[in-house]
Short mmCIF file of N, CA and C in Angstrom, two decimals:
data_model
loop_
_atom_site.label_atom_id
_atom_site.label_comp_id
_atom_site.label_asym_id
_atom_site.label_seq_id
_atom_site.Cartn_x
_atom_site.Cartn_y
_atom_site.Cartn_z
N UNK A 1 21.75 112.56 97.54
CA UNK A 1 20.59 111.93 96.17
C UNK A 1 21.28 110.45 95.84
N UNK A 2 20.45 109.47 95.94
CA UNK A 2 21.06 108.18 95.64
C UNK A 2 21.17 107.66 94.27
N UNK A 3 22.67 106.95 93.80
CA UNK A 3 22.68 106.43 93.07
C UNK A 3 22.55 105.61 92.47
N UNK A 4 22.59 105.04 91.08
CA UNK A 4 22.07 103.75 90.56
C UNK A 4 23.04 102.84 89.89
N UNK A 5 23.46 101.62 90.05
CA UNK A 5 24.53 100.79 89.63
C UNK A 5 24.21 101.31 88.20
N UNK A 6 25.87 101.15 87.64
CA UNK A 6 26.25 101.80 86.14
C UNK A 6 26.83 100.48 85.65
N UNK A 7 25.91 99.51 84.71
CA UNK A 7 26.62 99.00 83.76
C UNK A 7 27.21 99.05 82.63
N UNK A 8 28.35 98.88 82.95
CA UNK A 8 29.68 99.62 81.95
C UNK A 8 29.64 99.31 80.33
N UNK A 9 29.14 98.11 80.23
CA UNK A 9 28.42 97.94 78.65
C UNK A 9 27.52 98.59 77.98
N UNK A 10 26.37 98.96 78.94
CA UNK A 10 25.44 99.56 78.40
C UNK A 10 26.00 101.43 78.39
N UNK A 11 26.76 101.49 79.05
CA UNK A 11 27.16 103.28 79.32
C UNK A 11 27.87 103.28 77.78
N UNK A 12 28.82 102.26 77.34
CA UNK A 12 29.79 102.50 76.25
C UNK A 12 28.83 102.02 74.89
N UNK A 13 27.63 101.76 74.71
CA UNK A 13 26.45 101.32 73.76
C UNK A 13 25.84 102.42 73.75
N UNK A 14 25.98 103.44 74.66
CA UNK A 14 25.19 104.66 74.96
C UNK A 14 25.83 105.77 73.76
N UNK A 15 27.15 106.02 72.88
CA UNK A 15 27.61 106.54 72.09
C UNK A 15 28.88 106.07 71.40
N UNK A 16 29.08 106.25 69.96
CA UNK A 16 29.48 105.92 69.49
C UNK A 16 30.84 107.09 69.06
N UNK A 17 30.89 108.32 69.45
CA UNK A 17 32.45 108.53 68.96
C UNK A 17 33.85 108.30 69.84
N UNK A 18 34.85 108.42 68.90
CA UNK A 18 36.47 108.09 69.08
C UNK A 18 36.57 108.79 70.09
N UNK A 19 37.56 108.97 71.19
CA UNK A 19 38.12 110.03 71.76
C UNK A 19 37.85 110.66 72.02
N UNK A 20 36.25 110.54 73.11
CA UNK A 20 35.50 111.31 73.44
C UNK A 20 34.88 110.72 74.56
N UNK A 21 35.64 110.83 75.79
CA UNK A 21 35.00 110.17 77.12
C UNK A 21 33.69 110.53 77.58
N UNK A 22 33.56 109.46 78.06
CA UNK A 22 31.69 109.61 79.16
C UNK A 22 32.28 109.41 80.54
N UNK A 23 31.81 110.36 81.42
CA UNK A 23 31.98 110.25 83.27
C UNK A 23 30.66 109.55 83.07
N UNK A 24 31.02 108.12 83.83
CA UNK A 24 29.97 107.19 84.33
C UNK A 24 29.76 107.63 86.00
N UNK A 25 30.85 107.99 86.65
CA UNK A 25 30.73 108.73 88.07
C UNK A 25 31.84 109.33 89.10
N UNK A 26 31.22 109.42 89.79
CA UNK A 26 33.15 109.96 90.70
C UNK A 26 32.97 109.52 91.39
N UNK A 27 34.71 109.30 92.67
CA UNK A 27 34.89 108.98 93.75
C UNK A 27 35.71 109.98 94.15
N UNK A 28 35.02 110.74 94.86
CA UNK A 28 35.88 111.80 95.78
C UNK A 28 35.68 113.29 94.62
N UNK A 29 36.77 113.70 94.33
CA UNK A 29 37.11 114.33 93.40
C UNK A 29 37.58 114.12 91.89
N UNK A 30 37.56 112.91 91.83
CA UNK A 30 37.81 112.07 90.82
C UNK A 30 36.31 111.71 89.75
N UNK A 31 37.07 111.99 88.27
CA UNK A 31 35.96 111.04 87.48
C UNK A 31 36.25 110.30 87.14
N UNK A 32 35.40 108.54 86.82
CA UNK A 32 35.49 107.66 86.73
C UNK A 32 34.99 107.85 85.04
N UNK A 33 36.18 107.70 83.79
CA UNK A 33 35.42 107.96 82.40
C UNK A 33 35.64 106.66 81.71
N UNK A 34 34.66 106.28 80.61
CA UNK A 34 34.79 105.33 79.54
C UNK A 34 35.15 106.02 78.31
N UNK A 35 35.70 105.26 77.87
CA UNK A 35 35.98 105.77 76.02
C UNK A 35 36.32 104.93 74.80
N UNK A 36 35.46 105.03 73.75
CA UNK A 36 36.03 104.44 72.65
C UNK A 36 37.00 104.49 71.95
N UNK A 37 38.05 104.03 71.78
CA UNK A 37 39.14 104.86 70.87
C UNK A 37 39.47 103.92 69.79
N UNK A 38 40.33 104.66 69.05
CA UNK A 38 41.16 103.49 67.89
C UNK A 38 41.84 104.63 66.75
N UNK A 39 43.08 104.49 66.91
CA UNK A 39 43.64 104.89 65.73
C UNK A 39 44.81 105.96 67.14
N UNK A 40 45.19 106.85 66.68
CA UNK A 40 46.16 107.69 67.40
C UNK A 40 45.54 108.90 68.40
N UNK A 41 45.92 109.35 69.29
CA UNK A 41 45.69 110.33 69.96
C UNK A 41 46.72 111.31 69.73
N UNK A 42 46.86 112.28 70.61
CA UNK A 42 48.06 113.02 70.46
C UNK A 42 49.19 113.07 71.81
N UNK A 43 50.47 113.87 71.81
CA UNK A 43 51.07 113.62 72.31
C UNK A 43 50.93 114.58 73.34
N UNK A 44 50.80 114.37 74.94
CA UNK A 44 50.76 115.61 75.67
C UNK A 44 50.66 115.16 77.02
N UNK A 45 50.70 115.92 77.79
CA UNK A 45 51.53 115.72 79.20
C UNK A 45 50.45 116.65 80.33
N UNK A 46 50.24 115.81 81.48
CA UNK A 46 49.26 116.50 82.33
C UNK A 46 50.63 116.49 83.68
N UNK A 47 50.45 117.85 83.79
CA UNK A 47 51.54 118.53 84.40
C UNK A 47 51.60 117.93 85.89
N UNK A 48 50.11 117.98 86.50
CA UNK A 48 49.58 118.42 87.66
C UNK A 48 48.94 116.78 88.43
N UNK A 49 48.73 115.44 87.55
CA UNK A 49 48.21 114.63 88.04
C UNK A 49 48.22 113.03 87.15
N UNK A 50 48.46 112.31 87.83
CA UNK A 50 48.79 111.21 87.17
C UNK A 50 47.60 110.58 85.97
N UNK A 51 47.63 109.91 85.26
CA UNK A 51 46.24 109.29 84.21
C UNK A 51 46.46 107.71 84.37
N UNK A 52 45.37 107.26 84.79
CA UNK A 52 44.81 105.43 85.20
C UNK A 52 44.47 105.56 84.06
N UNK A 53 44.42 103.97 83.37
CA UNK A 53 43.85 103.25 82.21
C UNK A 53 43.89 102.14 82.47
N UNK A 54 42.53 101.50 82.56
CA UNK A 54 42.04 100.09 82.50
C UNK A 54 41.62 99.64 81.00
N UNK A 55 41.90 98.66 80.49
CA UNK A 55 41.52 98.37 79.10
C UNK A 55 40.65 96.97 79.38
N UNK A 56 38.95 97.46 78.93
CA UNK A 56 38.17 96.81 79.09
C UNK A 56 37.76 95.99 78.03
N UNK A 57 38.36 96.21 76.47
CA UNK A 57 38.25 95.30 75.48
C UNK A 57 39.33 95.93 74.96
N UNK A 58 39.75 95.16 73.96
CA UNK A 58 40.66 95.58 73.01
C UNK A 58 42.33 95.70 73.30
N UNK A 59 42.71 96.89 72.59
CA UNK A 59 44.51 97.07 73.39
C UNK A 59 44.62 98.36 73.03
N UNK A 60 45.41 98.83 73.77
CA UNK A 60 46.02 100.22 73.60
C UNK A 60 47.53 100.18 74.15
N UNK A 61 47.98 101.09 73.04
CA UNK A 61 49.72 101.10 73.06
C UNK A 61 49.52 102.24 74.36
N UNK A 62 51.16 102.64 74.87
CA UNK A 62 50.76 104.11 75.22
C UNK A 62 52.55 104.40 75.15
N UNK A 63 52.66 105.47 74.13
CA UNK A 63 54.19 105.77 74.05
C UNK A 63 54.27 106.71 75.15
N UNK A 64 55.65 106.77 75.71
CA UNK A 64 56.03 107.76 76.67
C UNK A 64 57.45 108.17 76.19
N UNK A 65 57.55 109.41 77.10
CA UNK A 65 58.66 109.90 76.58
C UNK A 65 59.47 110.26 78.05
N UNK A 66 60.58 109.65 78.19
CA UNK A 66 61.07 109.60 79.53
C UNK A 66 61.91 109.87 79.88
N UNK A 67 62.93 110.00 80.83
CA UNK A 67 64.12 110.60 80.99
C UNK A 67 65.14 109.81 80.50
N UNK A 68 64.83 108.30 80.17
CA UNK A 68 66.11 107.12 79.34
C UNK A 68 65.78 107.17 78.28
N UNK A 69 64.67 108.06 77.69
CA UNK A 69 64.23 107.79 76.43
C UNK A 69 62.87 107.19 76.35
N UNK A 70 62.35 107.08 74.68
CA UNK A 70 61.11 106.66 74.56
C UNK A 70 60.90 105.00 74.39
N UNK A 71 59.62 104.66 75.25
CA UNK A 71 59.61 103.55 75.21
C UNK A 71 57.59 103.47 75.11
N UNK A 72 57.45 102.34 74.02
CA UNK A 72 55.66 101.99 74.25
C UNK A 72 55.07 100.83 75.33
N UNK A 73 54.88 100.99 76.18
CA UNK A 73 53.71 99.93 76.84
C UNK A 73 52.69 99.49 76.09
N UNK A 74 52.21 97.94 76.10
CA UNK A 74 51.20 97.54 74.92
C UNK A 74 49.86 96.93 76.76
N UNK A 75 48.89 97.29 76.28
CA UNK A 75 47.81 97.11 77.32
C UNK A 75 46.93 96.38 76.42
N UNK A 76 46.79 94.90 77.02
CA UNK A 76 45.07 94.29 76.95
C UNK A 76 44.57 94.18 77.47
N UNK A 77 43.41 93.71 77.22
CA UNK A 77 42.15 93.37 78.00
C UNK A 77 42.76 93.27 79.21
N UNK A 78 41.94 93.78 80.21
CA UNK A 78 41.78 93.58 81.90
C UNK A 78 43.34 94.13 82.56
N UNK A 79 44.17 95.27 81.53
CA UNK A 79 45.71 95.35 82.02
C UNK A 79 45.11 96.88 82.59
N UNK A 80 45.99 97.36 83.73
CA UNK A 80 46.11 98.96 83.99
C UNK A 80 47.49 99.30 83.70
N UNK A 81 47.35 100.69 83.65
CA UNK A 81 48.91 101.23 83.88
C UNK A 81 48.07 102.83 84.59
N UNK A 82 49.34 103.15 85.12
CA UNK A 82 49.05 104.76 85.54
C UNK A 82 50.64 105.31 84.99
N UNK A 83 50.22 106.69 83.81
CA UNK A 83 51.21 107.34 83.39
C UNK A 83 51.55 108.38 84.41
N UNK A 84 52.68 108.75 84.89
CA UNK A 84 52.93 109.88 85.84
C UNK A 84 52.98 110.87 85.68
N UNK A 85 52.09 111.99 86.58
CA UNK A 85 52.01 113.64 86.13
C UNK A 85 53.63 113.56 85.59
N UNK A 86 53.40 114.41 84.37
CA UNK A 86 54.78 115.38 84.37
C UNK A 86 55.41 114.50 82.76
N UNK A 87 54.94 113.22 82.63
CA UNK A 87 55.21 112.26 81.51
C UNK A 87 54.78 112.47 80.38
N UNK A 88 55.71 112.62 79.33
CA UNK A 88 54.73 113.19 77.72
C UNK A 88 54.30 111.88 77.87
N UNK A 89 52.74 111.52 76.76
CA UNK A 89 52.47 110.31 76.32
C UNK A 89 51.63 110.51 75.36
N UNK A 90 51.90 109.38 74.33
CA UNK A 90 50.46 109.35 73.48
C UNK A 90 49.80 107.99 73.12
N UNK A 91 48.52 108.06 73.61
CA UNK A 91 47.67 106.62 73.65
C UNK A 91 47.66 106.41 72.03
N UNK A 92 47.89 104.98 71.59
CA UNK A 92 47.21 104.80 70.19
C UNK A 92 46.35 103.40 70.31
N UNK A 93 45.28 103.00 69.66
CA UNK A 93 44.66 101.98 69.67
C UNK A 93 45.01 101.09 68.01
N UNK A 94 45.21 100.33 68.10
CA UNK A 94 45.17 99.32 66.74
C UNK A 94 44.16 98.53 66.25
N UNK A 95 43.20 98.70 67.53
CA UNK A 95 42.20 98.01 66.71
C UNK A 95 41.02 98.72 68.00
N UNK A 96 39.79 98.27 68.04
CA UNK A 96 38.68 99.03 68.28
C UNK A 96 38.91 98.52 69.52
N UNK A 97 38.84 99.73 70.95
CA UNK A 97 39.36 99.32 72.09
C UNK A 97 38.33 100.27 73.25
N UNK A 98 38.18 99.60 74.07
CA UNK A 98 37.39 100.39 75.18
C UNK A 98 38.07 100.56 76.22
N UNK A 99 38.06 101.79 77.35
CA UNK A 99 39.14 101.86 77.92
C UNK A 99 37.98 102.81 79.60
N UNK A 100 38.71 102.59 80.21
CA UNK A 100 38.29 103.17 81.84
C UNK A 100 39.49 104.19 82.23
N UNK A 101 39.27 105.21 82.30
CA UNK A 101 39.91 106.55 82.68
C UNK A 101 39.74 106.86 84.15
N UNK A 102 40.69 107.31 85.04
CA UNK A 102 40.20 107.81 86.39
C UNK A 102 41.18 108.94 86.67
N UNK A 103 40.36 110.17 86.51
CA UNK A 103 41.32 111.76 86.30
C UNK A 103 40.37 112.36 87.47
N UNK A 104 41.07 113.88 87.80
CA UNK A 104 40.62 114.30 88.34
C UNK A 104 39.88 114.90 88.04
N UNK A 105 38.24 115.44 88.58
CA UNK A 105 37.30 116.08 87.69
C UNK A 105 37.89 117.14 87.02
N UNK A 106 37.79 117.61 86.20
CA UNK A 106 38.00 119.03 85.16
C UNK A 106 39.09 118.47 84.10
N UNK A 107 40.07 117.47 84.50
CA UNK A 107 41.21 117.05 83.94
C UNK A 107 41.00 117.20 82.32
N UNK A 108 41.62 118.10 81.33
CA UNK A 108 41.74 118.14 80.12
C UNK A 108 41.88 116.73 79.28
N UNK A 109 41.31 116.18 78.49
CA UNK A 109 41.86 115.05 77.74
C UNK A 109 43.15 115.08 77.09
N UNK A 110 43.31 116.24 76.42
CA UNK A 110 44.75 116.63 76.01
C UNK A 110 45.71 117.06 76.87
N UNK A 111 45.37 117.16 78.16
CA UNK A 111 46.42 117.42 79.09
C UNK A 111 46.45 118.83 78.93
N UNK A 112 47.88 119.46 79.91
CA UNK A 112 48.19 120.90 80.14
C UNK A 112 49.01 121.62 78.51
N UNK A 113 49.74 120.61 78.25
CA UNK A 113 50.50 120.73 77.23
C UNK A 113 50.45 119.90 76.13
N UNK A 114 50.15 120.21 74.68
CA UNK A 114 49.56 119.25 73.72
C UNK A 114 50.42 119.59 72.14
N UNK A 115 50.50 118.79 71.35
CA UNK A 115 50.88 119.16 70.38
C UNK A 115 49.21 119.51 69.21
N UNK A 116 49.41 119.35 68.28
CA UNK A 116 48.20 120.16 67.37
C UNK A 116 47.09 118.80 67.76
N UNK A 117 45.72 119.11 67.95
CA UNK A 117 44.81 118.36 68.61
C UNK A 117 43.71 118.19 67.01
N UNK A 118 44.29 116.40 66.63
CA UNK A 118 43.12 116.22 65.03
C UNK A 118 41.62 116.74 65.44
N UNK A 119 41.00 116.40 64.16
CA UNK A 119 39.53 116.69 63.99
C UNK A 119 39.15 115.27 65.30
N UNK A 120 39.64 113.91 65.02
CA UNK A 120 39.47 112.60 65.83
C UNK A 120 38.90 112.71 67.01
N UNK A 121 39.70 113.43 67.81
CA UNK A 121 40.00 113.97 68.92
C UNK A 121 39.24 114.77 69.68
N UNK A 122 38.79 114.25 70.84
CA UNK A 122 37.89 115.41 71.68
C UNK A 122 38.34 116.00 72.70
N UNK A 123 38.92 117.36 72.69
CA UNK A 123 39.41 118.25 73.89
C UNK A 123 38.20 117.93 74.89
N UNK A 124 38.42 117.68 75.52
CA UNK A 124 37.28 118.14 76.41
C UNK A 124 37.23 117.09 77.85
N UNK A 125 36.67 117.82 79.34
CA UNK A 125 36.65 117.63 80.46
C UNK A 125 35.42 116.05 80.76
N UNK A 126 35.15 115.39 79.46
CA UNK A 126 34.90 114.36 80.04
C UNK A 126 33.14 114.80 79.51
N UNK A 127 32.14 114.14 79.08
CA UNK A 127 30.50 114.40 78.93
C UNK A 127 29.83 113.53 79.55
N UNK A 128 28.62 114.29 80.30
CA UNK A 128 27.98 113.07 80.91
C UNK A 128 27.26 112.29 80.33
N UNK A 129 27.11 110.84 80.85
CA UNK A 129 26.07 109.80 79.98
C UNK A 129 24.99 110.43 79.39
N UNK A 130 24.05 110.37 78.18
CA UNK A 130 22.90 110.56 78.25
C UNK A 130 21.64 110.02 78.72
#
């Protein structure tokens, strides 16, 4: 089956939900997802996979709990960061932000272990574009 190109701004304009990623394509056994985010996500861990972030617009802060203690990385437009598997982390966007994620198909947005999930966070393996 032939696939058509995906225009990311069009894909992002097709939904308004925050912290509710849409799957735009797949690469081997990985989903390429886009999401609109603002405010806090939830502390969570992916035990078996890294998590790749690319900021398309806005600014994303990712708090990390590592062996040496806690730290926060700040990602601005066009920045990338990979959270290593097994690292507890909590994304936070101080302004409306658009991100692209690369994760194995079926990966839950709140990881394998997580704090209570607030109503504004969609615990999903991603939604198909409409």
